[in-house]
Amino acid sequence: KFHSILGISFCGVLYWIAYILSLIGCYFFYAKNKQIVQDRVEKKKIFGLQDEEEFQLKPSEVGKMANLSLVAGILAGLLGIGGGMVMGPTLISFGIGAQQLGATAGFFVV
């Protein structure tokens, strides 16, 4: 039988409350970080801090990347594949160079 260190019975009312609260927390974390990325993209654009060789993320692409990351995470969890199998080709289609993609994939592993 499963024993919780918190004293919450499996599939009980407290279990589902904790589960739903964790999903709500994940959503707020996602929304806040999406806003942070959009703000940084806008600041780089306003102050002209983007290098010509640097990957330039457009504000409209931030939402697309966030949604694709969600899909990659779901596929990784359901199918047991690495999220990089979805995110790698997606990032290439957004125009990220091989060196930046390799560093990003390495970060995903860590």
Tab-separated table of C-alpha atoms in Angstrom:
chain	number	residue	atom	x	y	z
A	1	LYS	CA	0.000	0.000	0.000
A	2	PHE	CA	1.152	3.540	-0.808
A	3	HIS	CA	2.023	5.732	2.195
A	4	SER	CA	2.487	9.457	1.745
A	5	ILE	CA	5.051	11.360	3.787
A	6	LEU	CA	2.502	14.175	3.984
A	7	GLY	CA	-0.303	11.935	5.175
A	8	ILE	CA	-2.372	12.466	2.028
A	9	SER	CA	-4.192	9.357	0.853
A	10	PHE	CA	-3.735	8.410	-2.786
A	11	CYS	CA	-6.642	9.690	-4.936
A	12	GLY	CA	-8.313	11.267	-1.913
A	13	VAL	CA	-9.728	14.780	-1.801
A	14	LEU	CA	-6.480	16.348	-0.525
A	15	TYR	CA	-4.538	14.512	-3.226
A	16	TRP	CA	-6.617	16.082	-6.000
A	17	ILE	CA	-6.508	19.518	-4.371
A	18	ALA	CA	-2.700	19.325	-4.214
A	19	TYR	CA	-2.593	18.115	-7.824
A	20	ILE	CA	-4.796	20.937	-9.104
A	21	LEU	CA	-2.839	23.525	-7.106
A	22	SER	CA	0.401	22.248	-8.654
A	23	LEU	CA	-1.107	22.626	-12.150
A	24	ILE	CA	-2.214	26.169	-11.331
A	25	GLY	CA	1.283	26.941	-10.042
A	26	CYS	CA	2.822	25.581	-13.251
A	27	TYR	CA	0.513	27.753	-15.341
A	28	PHE	CA	1.456	30.918	-13.423
A	29	PHE	CA	5.150	30.017	-13.736
A	30	TYR	CA	4.663	29.576	-17.501
A	31	ALA	CA	2.736	32.856	-17.882
A	32	LYS	CA	5.259	34.882	-15.853
A	33	ASN	CA	8.255	33.507	-17.749
A	34	LYS	CA	6.551	34.059	-21.090
A	35	GLN	CA	6.009	37.699	-20.103
A	36	ILE	CA	9.665	38.029	-19.027
A	37	VAL	CA	10.855	36.726	-22.410
A	38	GLN	CA	8.489	39.040	-24.291
A	39	ASP	CA	9.703	42.033	-22.246
A	40	ARG	CA	13.349	41.206	-22.952
A	41	VAL	CA	12.669	40.839	-26.669
A	42	GLU	CA	10.942	44.235	-26.698
A	43	LYS	CA	13.805	45.893	-24.765
A	44	LYS	CA	16.385	44.482	-27.161
A	45	LYS	CA	14.345	45.807	-30.048
A	46	ILE	CA	13.881	49.275	-28.496
A	47	PHE	CA	17.522	49.745	-27.504
A	48	GLY	CA	18.966	48.103	-30.618
A	49	LEU	CA	20.916	45.465	-28.690
A	50	GLN	CA	20.504	42.697	-31.246
A	51	ASP	CA	23.536	41.588	-33.189
A	52	GLU	CA	23.015	40.734	-36.854
A	53	GLU	CA	24.412	37.210	-36.383
A	54	GLU	CA	22.416	36.597	-33.211
A	55	PHE	CA	19.144	34.701	-33.348
A	56	GLN	CA	16.418	37.325	-33.264
A	57	LEU	CA	13.263	36.207	-31.542
A	58	LYS	CA	10.202	38.114	-32.640
A	59	PRO	CA	7.481	38.891	-30.072
A	60	SER	CA	4.954	36.926	-32.124
A	61	GLU	CA	7.177	33.826	-31.961
A	62	VAL	CA	7.389	33.776	-28.155
A	63	GLY	CA	3.873	32.381	-27.842
A	64	LYS	CA	4.485	29.831	-30.581
A	65	MET	CA	7.655	28.606	-28.888
A	66	ALA	CA	5.926	28.396	-25.529
A	67	ASN	CA	3.084	26.337	-26.988
A	68	LEU	CA	5.473	24.038	-28.840
A	69	SER	CA	7.437	23.547	-25.628
A	70	LEU	CA	4.211	22.501	-23.929
A	71	VAL	CA	3.515	19.987	-26.701
A	72	ALA	CA	7.094	18.695	-26.499
A	73	GLY	CA	6.762	18.225	-22.748
A	74	ILE	CA	3.479	16.363	-23.093
A	75	LEU	CA	4.883	14.100	-25.824
A	76	ALA	CA	8.014	13.463	-23.785
A	77	GLY	CA	5.925	12.473	-20.788
A	78	LEU	CA	3.341	10.369	-22.622
A	79	LEU	CA	5.567	8.644	-25.161
A	80	GLY	CA	8.814	8.497	-23.229
A	81	ILE	CA	10.734	10.377	-25.913
A	82	GLY	CA	13.036	13.272	-25.299
A	83	GLY	CA	11.517	16.707	-25.758
A	84	GLY	CA	14.534	17.542	-27.912
A	85	MET	CA	13.150	15.318	-30.660
A	86	VAL	CA	10.336	17.840	-31.004
A	87	MET	CA	12.143	21.027	-30.003
A	88	GLY	CA	15.290	20.493	-32.113
A	89	PRO	CA	13.629	20.659	-35.538
A	90	THR	CA	11.261	23.340	-34.264
A	91	LEU	CA	14.108	25.582	-33.148
A	92	ILE	CA	15.853	25.081	-36.487
A	93	SER	CA	12.674	26.161	-38.268
A	94	PHE	CA	12.724	29.350	-36.169
A	95	GLY	CA	16.215	30.081	-37.496
A	96	ILE	CA	18.460	29.102	-34.591
A	97	GLY	CA	21.976	28.170	-35.680
A	98	ALA	CA	23.563	24.798	-35.011
A	99	GLN	CA	25.881	26.095	-32.275
A	100	GLN	CA	23.041	27.775	-30.380
A	101	LEU	CA	20.837	24.711	-30.842
A	102	GLY	CA	23.545	22.458	-29.433
A	103	ALA	CA	23.952	24.673	-26.376
A	104	THR	CA	20.185	24.825	-25.890
A	105	ALA	CA	19.825	21.050	-26.191
A	106	GLY	CA	22.634	20.620	-23.681
A	107	PHE	CA	20.796	22.900	-21.293
A	108	PHE	CA	17.589	20.860	-21.743
A	109	VAL	CA	19.471	17.734	-20.615
A	110	VAL	CA	20.765	19.412	-17.491
